[in-house]
Amino acid sequence: RLRAFSRLQVILQHLKMFKQTDSTAEVLLEKKGGAGIITLNRPKALNALNLPMIQQIYPQIKTWEQDPETFLIIIKGTGGKAFCAGGDIRAITEAGKVGDKLTQDFFRGEYRLNNAIGTCKKPYVALIDGITMGGGVGVSVHGHFRVATEKTVFAMPETAIGLFPDVGGGYFLPRLSGKIGYFLALTGCRLKGRDVLRVGIATHFVESEKLPALEKDLIALKSPSKEKIADLLNSYHKKCTIDQEKEFALGEHLEKINSLFSANSMEEIVKKLKQDGSPFAVKQLETINKMSPTSLKLTLRQLREGASMSLQEVLQMEYRLSQACMKGHDFYEGVRAVLIDKDQSPKWKPATIEEVSDEFVDNCFKPLGNDDLKL
């Protein structure tokens, strides 16, 4: 009897160890029932994606896609604050300063993962509870289903750090209704809760505390089709009344957004905002004036071109842009001002949109030959 007890203790000790090492992993990959589950597990870093995480998730998605016993893939974050607040920008900055090839490997790996999600044959369900920005949008928005909650905060804030809304932003942003995607991309505007659903970033809206039950029900589905999964998500979505009476934050401004952000150049957009002079236009102008002029010009062209491209073509274009940004000035200056020194006063070079030449912009979009992204 004593022997059985000590054996039990050994087993428990083993389980404890396994759980400890497991729970410290930056990404947890597990199979429950017919579901493959990806859990982003860097709560202190708001689940920001780094290269090792990307390198674990990508092959796992490919494996599950081929596995006849896996019927759907679920991705979520830990910690209650964020689904995924972006990519590991600090690591990329450090690498870029010393010419380390992480600046190529990271973007290449991340965009390949975005493409794997966008082309995944198995239903892919992202539970975007909490902060969902940049790289977090990339691992959710290209999948079949995106479930937002009252805690979801969406943004593509890249123009503020000398980058551009990448991870396929050139694909999904211009496809949102009207010019809302252009507005979100250039201003970095944050959307919360139901508004993430209203603009079409999310497909469903469910109360945050109902997510564990929803996940359980998804796992319990027997060999589910995409339709069965949609039915289950719809049933949760219909029952959710939280924030139903809240007005759409951008509702009253939609007409203005569509007319002001429909111009063909940044100079023209700025001119339109100045001429409009309404409180809304003045506010957007103030925001845009803080952004990297280079980023603004790259972003506008990225979205205009991406509007008629496939996801693969967009990611290839964005890889070229990422490498141009890594060689430039504004990305490092933006990260310094926003994330490192936090003085919020970047010194952009060039300092005005007029000084960013068309020739410079053209060069950023040029093919990279053997170094191009291959998907």
Tab-separated table of C-alpha atoms in Angstrom:
chain	number	residue	atom	x	y	z
A	1	ARG	CA	0.000	0.000	0.000
A	2	LEU	CA	2.833	2.343	0.928
A	3	ARG	CA	4.591	1.361	-2.298
A	4	ALA	CA	1.513	2.303	-4.319
A	5	PHE	CA	1.411	5.618	-2.502
A	6	SER	CA	5.050	6.441	-3.229
A	7	ARG	CA	4.601	5.379	-6.838
A	8	LEU	CA	1.675	7.783	-7.053
A	9	GLN	CA	3.890	10.514	-5.627
A	10	VAL	CA	6.522	9.848	-8.280
A	11	ILE	CA	3.875	10.007	-11.004
A	12	LEU	CA	2.482	13.232	-9.582
A	13	GLN	CA	5.992	14.666	-9.383
A	14	HIS	CA	6.492	13.791	-13.064
A	15	LEU	CA	3.193	15.338	-14.068
A	16	LYS	CA	4.052	18.460	-12.107
A	17	MET	CA	7.393	18.750	-13.847
A	18	PHE	CA	5.806	18.209	-17.229
A	19	LYS	CA	3.219	20.850	-16.484
A	20	GLN	CA	5.809	23.332	-15.261
A	21	THR	CA	8.123	22.994	-18.244
A	22	ASP	CA	5.116	23.021	-20.506
A	23	SER	CA	3.497	26.098	-19.037
A	24	THR	CA	6.726	28.060	-19.408
A	25	ALA	CA	6.828	27.372	-23.158
A	26	GLU	CA	6.151	30.509	-25.215
A	27	VAL	CA	3.609	28.704	-27.337
A	28	LEU	CA	1.578	25.630	-26.347
A	29	LEU	CA	0.516	23.257	-29.099
A	30	GLU	CA	-1.922	20.517	-28.128
A	31	LYS	CA	-4.556	18.278	-29.556
A	32	LYS	CA	-7.904	18.045	-27.762
A	33	GLY	CA	-10.586	15.909	-29.361
A	34	GLY	CA	-10.682	16.825	-33.034
A	35	ALA	CA	-9.149	20.246	-32.432
A	36	GLY	CA	-5.569	21.435	-32.710
A	37	ILE	CA	-5.071	24.221	-30.177
A	38	ILE	CA	-2.416	26.935	-30.375
A	39	THR	CA	-1.976	28.978	-27.193
A	40	LEU	CA	0.273	32.037	-27.337
A	41	ASN	CA	1.910	32.007	-23.925
A	42	ARG	CA	3.982	35.141	-23.324
A	43	PRO	CA	1.516	37.020	-21.109
A	44	LYS	CA	4.165	39.423	-19.771
A	45	ALA	CA	4.987	40.450	-23.351
A	46	LEU	CA	1.253	40.565	-24.200
A	47	ASN	CA	1.836	37.377	-26.228
A	48	ALA	CA	3.942	39.207	-28.820
A	49	LEU	CA	5.211	36.828	-31.503
A	50	ASN	CA	8.903	36.058	-31.708
A	51	LEU	CA	10.713	33.922	-34.262
A	52	PRO	CA	10.868	30.706	-32.159
A	53	MET	CA	7.080	30.853	-31.682
A	54	ILE	CA	6.526	31.354	-35.414
A	55	GLN	CA	8.873	28.451	-36.168
A	56	GLN	CA	6.855	26.149	-33.914
A	57	ILE	CA	3.386	27.213	-35.073
A	58	TYR	CA	4.019	27.021	-38.827
A	59	PRO	CA	4.938	23.301	-39.110
A	60	GLN	CA	2.221	22.387	-36.596
A	61	ILE	CA	-0.483	24.029	-38.731
A	62	LYS	CA	0.882	22.192	-41.783
A	63	THR	CA	0.807	18.875	-39.876
A	64	TRP	CA	-2.734	19.393	-38.588
A	65	GLU	CA	-3.865	20.380	-42.061
A	66	GLN	CA	-2.786	16.931	-43.337
A	67	ASP	CA	-4.101	14.999	-40.331
A	68	PRO	CA	-7.497	13.308	-40.984
A	69	GLU	CA	-8.176	13.290	-37.218
A	70	THR	CA	-7.857	17.089	-36.890
A	71	PHE	CA	-11.023	18.906	-37.893
A	72	LEU	CA	-10.319	22.447	-36.811
A	73	ILE	CA	-7.591	24.692	-35.422
A	74	ILE	CA	-8.129	27.125	-32.550
A	75	ILE	CA	-5.702	29.919	-31.628
A	76	LYS	CA	-5.880	31.942	-28.405
A	77	GLY	CA	-3.700	33.876	-25.962
A	78	THR	CA	-3.043	33.592	-22.217
A	79	GLY	CA	-3.050	36.180	-19.444
A	80	GLY	CA	-6.432	37.814	-19.998
A	81	LYS	CA	-5.017	41.101	-21.359
A	82	ALA	CA	-4.062	40.310	-24.917
A	83	PHE	CA	-4.629	37.841	-27.693
A	84	CYS	CA	-1.380	39.029	-29.283
A	85	ALA	CA	-0.153	42.618	-29.208
A	86	GLY	CA	2.141	42.278	-32.217
A	87	GLY	CA	5.551	41.050	-33.257
A	88	ASP	CA	8.689	41.182	-31.169
A	89	ILE	CA	9.698	44.631	-32.429
A	90	ARG	CA	12.487	45.146	-29.874
A	91	ALA	CA	14.347	42.011	-30.949
A	92	ILE	CA	14.055	43.037	-34.604
A	93	THR	CA	15.346	46.529	-33.776
A	94	GLU	CA	18.393	45.171	-31.932
A	95	ALA	CA	19.082	42.776	-34.810
A	96	GLY	CA	18.721	45.510	-37.415
A	97	LYS	CA	21.216	47.757	-35.661
A	98	VAL	CA	23.951	45.131	-35.864
A	99	GLY	CA	22.978	43.775	-39.285
A	100	ASP	CA	21.802	40.416	-37.929
A	101	LYS	CA	19.729	38.306	-40.324
A	102	LEU	CA	16.820	38.115	-37.867
A	103	THR	CA	15.507	41.153	-39.798
A	104	GLN	CA	15.057	38.825	-42.778
A	105	ASP	CA	14.223	35.590	-40.967
A	106	PHE	CA	11.539	37.103	-38.761
A	107	PHE	CA	9.506	38.730	-41.547
A	108	ARG	CA	9.999	35.763	-43.859
A	109	GLY	CA	8.796	33.344	-41.166
A	110	GLU	CA	5.918	35.560	-40.089
A	111	TYR	CA	4.576	36.107	-43.607
A	112	ARG	CA	4.862	32.396	-44.425
A	113	LEU	CA	2.774	31.743	-41.315
A	114	ASN	CA	0.206	34.374	-42.370
A	115	ASN	CA	-0.040	32.626	-45.737
A	116	ALA	CA	-0.386	29.187	-44.118
A	117	ILE	CA	-3.345	30.538	-42.131
A	118	GLY	CA	-4.860	32.245	-45.181
A	119	THR	CA	-4.665	29.046	-47.236
A	120	CYS	CA	-5.428	26.576	-44.427
A	121	LYS	CA	-7.852	23.863	-45.545
A	122	LYS	CA	-9.055	23.175	-42.007
A	123	PRO	CA	-11.436	25.645	-40.338
A	124	TYR	CA	-9.323	28.094	-38.311
A	125	VAL	CA	-10.887	29.834	-35.310
A	126	ALA	CA	-9.085	32.768	-33.661
A	127	LEU	CA	-10.326	33.851	-30.231
A	128	ILE	CA	-9.184	37.480	-30.340
A	129	ASP	CA	-9.888	38.375	-26.708
A	130	GLY	CA	-7.995	41.477	-25.542
A	131	ILE	CA	-5.321	43.450	-27.421
A	132	THR	CA	-4.993	42.304	-31.040
A	133	MET	CA	-2.533	44.395	-33.016
A	134	GLY	CA	-0.005	44.040	-35.817
A	135	GLY	CA	1.337	40.474	-35.760
A	136	GLY	CA	-1.678	39.393	-33.677
A	137	VAL	CA	-3.932	40.520	-36.503
A	138	GLY	CA	-1.738	38.532	-38.919
A	139	VAL	CA	-2.313	35.233	-37.087
A	140	SER	CA	-6.084	35.767	-36.863
A	141	VAL	CA	-7.574	37.881	-39.654
A	142	HIS	CA	-6.681	35.517	-42.529
A	143	GLY	CA	-8.423	32.546	-40.885
A	144	HIS	CA	-12.070	31.544	-41.427
A	145	PHE	CA	-13.447	32.714	-38.077
A	146	ARG	CA	-12.417	35.561	-35.747
A	147	VAL	CA	-14.282	35.798	-32.463
A	148	ALA	CA	-14.050	39.213	-30.776
A	149	THR	CA	-15.181	40.052	-27.232
A	150	GLU	CA	-15.945	43.211	-25.267
A	151	LYS	CA	-12.229	43.217	-24.324
A	152	THR	CA	-10.916	43.165	-27.898
A	153	VAL	CA	-8.815	46.164	-28.935
A	154	PHE	CA	-7.800	46.143	-32.586
A	155	ALA	CA	-5.233	48.417	-34.229
A	156	MET	CA	-2.599	48.489	-36.939
A	157	PRO	CA	-0.392	51.202	-35.375
A	158	GLU	CA	2.704	50.684	-37.533
A	159	THR	CA	2.934	54.128	-39.159
A	160	ALA	CA	3.747	55.478	-35.671
A	161	ILE	CA	6.951	53.417	-35.531
A	162	GLY	CA	8.230	53.905	-39.058
A	163	LEU	CA	6.785	50.658	-40.363
A	164	PHE	CA	3.610	49.885	-42.360
A	165	PRO	CA	0.561	47.683	-41.612
A	166	ASP	CA	2.129	44.417	-42.738
A	167	VAL	CA	1.168	40.743	-42.080
A	168	GLY	CA	-1.166	40.931	-45.069
A	169	GLY	CA	-2.581	44.359	-44.176
A	170	GLY	CA	-2.271	45.255	-47.842
A	171	TYR	CA	-4.743	42.445	-48.526
A	172	PHE	CA	-7.455	42.725	-45.869
A	173	LEU	CA	-7.488	46.488	-45.175
A	174	PRO	CA	-8.437	47.712	-48.678
A	175	ARG	CA	-11.142	45.025	-48.732
A	176	LEU	CA	-13.018	46.498	-45.755
A	177	SER	CA	-16.058	48.555	-46.720
A	178	GLY	CA	-15.493	52.031	-48.145
A	179	LYS	CA	-12.187	53.621	-47.188
A	180	ILE	CA	-12.246	52.414	-43.599
A	181	GLY	CA	-9.168	50.223	-44.107
A	182	TYR	CA	-7.166	53.176	-45.434
A	183	PHE	CA	-8.254	55.247	-42.447
A	184	LEU	CA	-7.274	52.509	-39.962
A	185	ALA	CA	-3.925	51.943	-41.699
A	186	LEU	CA	-2.841	55.573	-41.888
A	187	THR	CA	-4.061	56.789	-38.480
A	188	GLY	CA	-3.546	53.616	-36.413
A	189	CYS	CA	-7.049	54.209	-35.001
A	190	ARG	CA	-8.049	51.717	-32.273
A	191	LEU	CA	-11.320	49.847	-32.480
A	192	LYS	CA	-12.876	48.237	-29.419
A	193	GLY	CA	-15.323	45.414	-28.781
A	194	ARG	CA	-18.274	45.238	-31.165
A	195	ASP	CA	-16.702	47.794	-33.487
A	196	VAL	CA	-14.123	45.179	-34.485
A	197	LEU	CA	-17.068	43.100	-35.731
A	198	ARG	CA	-18.793	46.069	-37.339
A	199	VAL	CA	-15.884	46.879	-39.645
A	200	GLY	CA	-15.500	43.221	-40.640
A	201	ILE	CA	-12.257	42.352	-38.849
A	202	ALA	CA	-14.137	39.902	-36.590
A	203	THR	CA	-16.769	37.455	-37.816
A	204	HIS	CA	-18.435	36.861	-34.423
A	205	PHE	CA	-18.852	38.584	-31.065
A	206	VAL	CA	-19.014	36.597	-27.828
A	207	GLU	CA	-18.747	37.597	-24.180
A	208	SER	CA	-15.201	37.150	-22.915
A	209	GLU	CA	-16.196	34.869	-20.050
A	210	LYS	CA	-18.106	32.579	-22.408
A	211	LEU	CA	-14.967	31.730	-24.394
A	212	PRO	CA	-13.946	28.686	-22.295
A	213	ALA	CA	-17.429	27.206	-22.807
A	214	LEU	CA	-17.298	28.001	-26.532
A	215	GLU	CA	-13.891	26.352	-26.805
A	216	LYS	CA	-15.179	23.287	-24.998
A	217	ASP	CA	-18.140	23.058	-27.372
A	218	LEU	CA	-15.873	23.442	-30.401
A	219	ILE	CA	-13.639	20.622	-29.145
A	220	ALA	CA	-16.697	18.428	-28.510
A	221	LEU	CA	-17.974	18.710	-32.100
A	222	LYS	CA	-17.839	15.339	-33.854
A	223	SER	CA	-15.976	15.538	-37.200
A	224	PRO	CA	-17.357	19.023	-37.784
A	225	SER	CA	-17.677	20.749	-41.129
A	226	LYS	CA	-17.100	24.469	-41.572
A	227	GLU	CA	-20.910	24.862	-41.526
A	228	LYS	CA	-21.253	23.093	-38.156
A	229	ILE	CA	-18.540	25.298	-36.683
A	230	ALA	CA	-20.255	28.395	-38.117
A	231	ASP	CA	-23.577	27.262	-36.598
A	232	LEU	CA	-22.013	26.877	-33.162
A	233	LEU	CA	-20.302	30.276	-33.348
A	234	ASN	CA	-23.542	31.854	-34.575
A	235	SER	CA	-25.484	30.414	-31.637
A	236	TYR	CA	-23.048	31.984	-29.156
A	237	HIS	CA	-22.990	35.218	-31.141
A	238	LYS	CA	-26.801	35.508	-31.154
A	239	LYS	CA	-27.023	34.980	-27.397
A	240	CYS	CA	-24.518	37.712	-26.668
A	241	THR	CA	-26.247	40.984	-25.755
A	242	ILE	CA	-23.289	42.790	-24.171
A	243	ASP	CA	-22.669	46.292	-25.649
A	244	GLN	CA	-25.487	45.750	-28.134
A	245	GLU	CA	-26.873	49.237	-27.638
A	246	LYS	CA	-23.440	50.880	-28.003
A	247	GLU	CA	-23.189	53.117	-31.049
A	248	PHE	CA	-20.553	52.325	-33.680
A	249	ALA	CA	-17.692	54.701	-32.780
A	250	LEU	CA	-17.017	55.548	-36.432
A	251	GLY	CA	-20.670	55.488	-37.512
A	252	GLU	CA	-21.214	59.235	-37.767
A	253	HIS	CA	-17.851	59.716	-39.528
A	254	LEU	CA	-18.158	57.069	-42.236
A	255	GLU	CA	-19.124	59.493	-44.980
A	256	LYS	CA	-16.213	61.745	-44.129
A	257	ILE	CA	-13.796	58.788	-43.952
A	258	ASN	CA	-14.915	57.619	-47.385
A	259	SER	CA	-14.473	61.018	-49.004
A	260	LEU	CA	-11.352	62.223	-47.151
A	261	PHE	CA	-9.378	58.994	-47.501
A	262	SER	CA	-10.235	58.326	-51.130
A	263	ALA	CA	-7.496	60.599	-52.489
A	264	ASN	CA	-4.692	59.157	-54.623
A	265	SER	CA	-1.787	60.656	-52.695
A	266	MET	CA	-0.874	61.493	-49.100
A	267	GLU	CA	-0.503	65.141	-50.062
A	268	GLU	CA	-4.066	65.118	-51.360
A	269	ILE	CA	-5.421	63.397	-48.234
A	270	VAL	CA	-3.739	66.013	-46.048
A	271	LYS	CA	-5.106	68.792	-48.247
A	272	LYS	CA	-8.633	67.362	-48.010
A	273	LEU	CA	-8.379	67.089	-44.208
A	274	LYS	CA	-7.223	70.712	-43.969
A	275	GLN	CA	-9.993	71.943	-46.255
A	276	ASP	CA	-12.648	69.985	-44.385
A	277	GLY	CA	-11.780	71.611	-41.077
A	278	SER	CA	-14.371	69.662	-39.028
A	279	PRO	CA	-13.306	68.537	-35.522
A	280	PHE	CA	-13.015	64.981	-36.863
A	281	ALA	CA	-10.791	66.042	-39.773
A	282	VAL	CA	-8.621	68.220	-37.512
A	283	LYS	CA	-8.110	65.296	-35.153
A	284	GLN	CA	-7.077	62.954	-37.994
A	285	LEU	CA	-4.707	65.606	-39.330
A	286	GLU	CA	-3.049	65.911	-35.908
A	287	THR	CA	-2.630	62.141	-35.792
A	288	ILE	CA	-1.237	61.874	-39.318
A	289	ASN	CA	1.232	64.691	-38.623
A	290	LYS	CA	2.791	62.549	-35.881
A	291	MET	CA	3.337	59.544	-38.152
A	292	SER	CA	6.423	58.738	-40.209
A	293	PRO	CA	5.976	60.520	-43.565
A	294	THR	CA	7.830	57.666	-45.278
A	295	SER	CA	5.525	55.098	-43.652
A	296	LEU	CA	2.436	57.031	-44.707
A	297	LYS	CA	3.490	57.068	-48.347
A	298	LEU	CA	4.507	53.400	-48.355
A	299	THR	CA	1.244	52.429	-46.652
A	300	LEU	CA	-1.042	54.293	-49.028
A	301	ARG	CA	0.632	52.694	-52.025
A	302	GLN	CA	0.708	49.263	-50.317
A	303	LEU	CA	-3.088	49.367	-49.851
A	304	ARG	CA	-3.847	50.770	-53.289
A	305	GLU	CA	-1.783	48.041	-54.970
A	306	GLY	CA	-2.866	45.297	-52.552
A	307	ALA	CA	-6.537	45.936	-53.343
A	308	SER	CA	-6.219	43.931	-56.569
A	309	MET	CA	-3.563	41.402	-55.505
A	310	SER	CA	-3.784	37.882	-54.090
A	311	LEU	CA	-2.697	37.350	-50.471
A	312	GLN	CA	0.520	35.724	-51.758
A	313	GLU	CA	1.344	38.707	-53.979
A	314	VAL	CA	0.641	41.084	-51.089
A	315	LEU	CA	2.925	39.198	-48.694
A	316	GLN	CA	5.678	39.198	-51.288
A	317	MET	CA	5.276	42.961	-51.741
A	318	GLU	CA	5.234	43.479	-47.976
A	319	TYR	CA	8.420	41.470	-47.541
A	320	ARG	CA	10.146	43.891	-49.948
A	321	LEU	CA	8.798	46.819	-47.937
A	322	SER	CA	9.888	45.269	-44.644
A	323	GLN	CA	13.448	44.979	-45.911
A	324	ALA	CA	13.392	48.590	-47.156
A	325	CYS	CA	12.258	49.715	-43.682
A	326	MET	CA	15.029	47.680	-42.038
A	327	LYS	CA	17.571	49.579	-44.133
A	328	GLY	CA	16.006	52.972	-43.461
A	329	HIS	CA	16.043	55.453	-40.586
A	330	ASP	CA	12.448	55.838	-39.402
A	331	PHE	CA	11.830	52.338	-38.047
A	332	TYR	CA	14.699	52.571	-35.540
A	333	GLU	CA	13.790	56.124	-34.625
A	334	GLY	CA	10.110	55.220	-34.205
A	335	VAL	CA	10.854	52.249	-31.963
A	336	ARG	CA	13.214	54.414	-29.908
A	337	ALA	CA	10.608	57.164	-29.440
A	338	VAL	CA	7.581	54.946	-28.798
A	339	LEU	CA	8.932	51.784	-27.144
A	340	ILE	CA	12.405	52.439	-25.739
A	341	ASP	CA	12.849	56.053	-24.550
A	342	LYS	CA	9.068	56.587	-24.683
A	343	ASP	CA	9.520	60.319	-25.277
A	344	GLN	CA	6.892	60.077	-28.067
A	345	SER	CA	8.755	62.623	-30.185
A	346	PRO	CA	10.410	60.849	-33.097
A	347	LYS	CA	12.607	62.868	-35.463
A	348	TRP	CA	11.541	61.526	-38.839
A	349	LYS	CA	13.814	61.684	-41.884
A	350	PRO	CA	12.541	63.049	-44.230
A	351	ALA	CA	10.434	65.181	-41.900
A	352	THR	CA	7.558	65.950	-44.309
A	353	ILE	CA	5.549	63.909	-46.808
A	354	GLU	CA	6.522	66.340	-49.575
A	355	GLU	CA	10.159	65.348	-49.087
A	356	VAL	CA	9.479	61.623	-49.586
A	357	SER	CA	10.094	61.270	-53.312
A	358	ASP	CA	8.163	58.996	-55.644
A	359	GLU	CA	11.491	57.569	-56.726
A	360	PHE	CA	12.307	56.567	-53.152
A	361	VAL	CA	8.883	54.927	-52.759
A	362	ASP	CA	9.291	53.079	-56.087
A	363	ASN	CA	12.616	51.660	-54.913
A	364	CYS	CA	11.032	50.188	-51.774
A	365	PHE	CA	8.665	48.127	-53.950
A	366	LYS	CA	11.368	46.723	-56.241
A	367	PRO	CA	11.842	42.925	-56.430
A	368	LEU	CA	14.712	41.514	-54.361
A	369	GLY	CA	15.764	38.834	-56.842
A	370	ASN	CA	16.933	35.714	-55.002
A	371	ASP	CA	16.066	37.329	-51.682
A	372	ASP	CA	12.364	37.700	-52.518
A	373	LEU	CA	9.855	35.921	-50.299
A	374	LYS	CA	8.947	32.506	-51.722
A	375	LEU	CA	5.588	31.062	-50.692
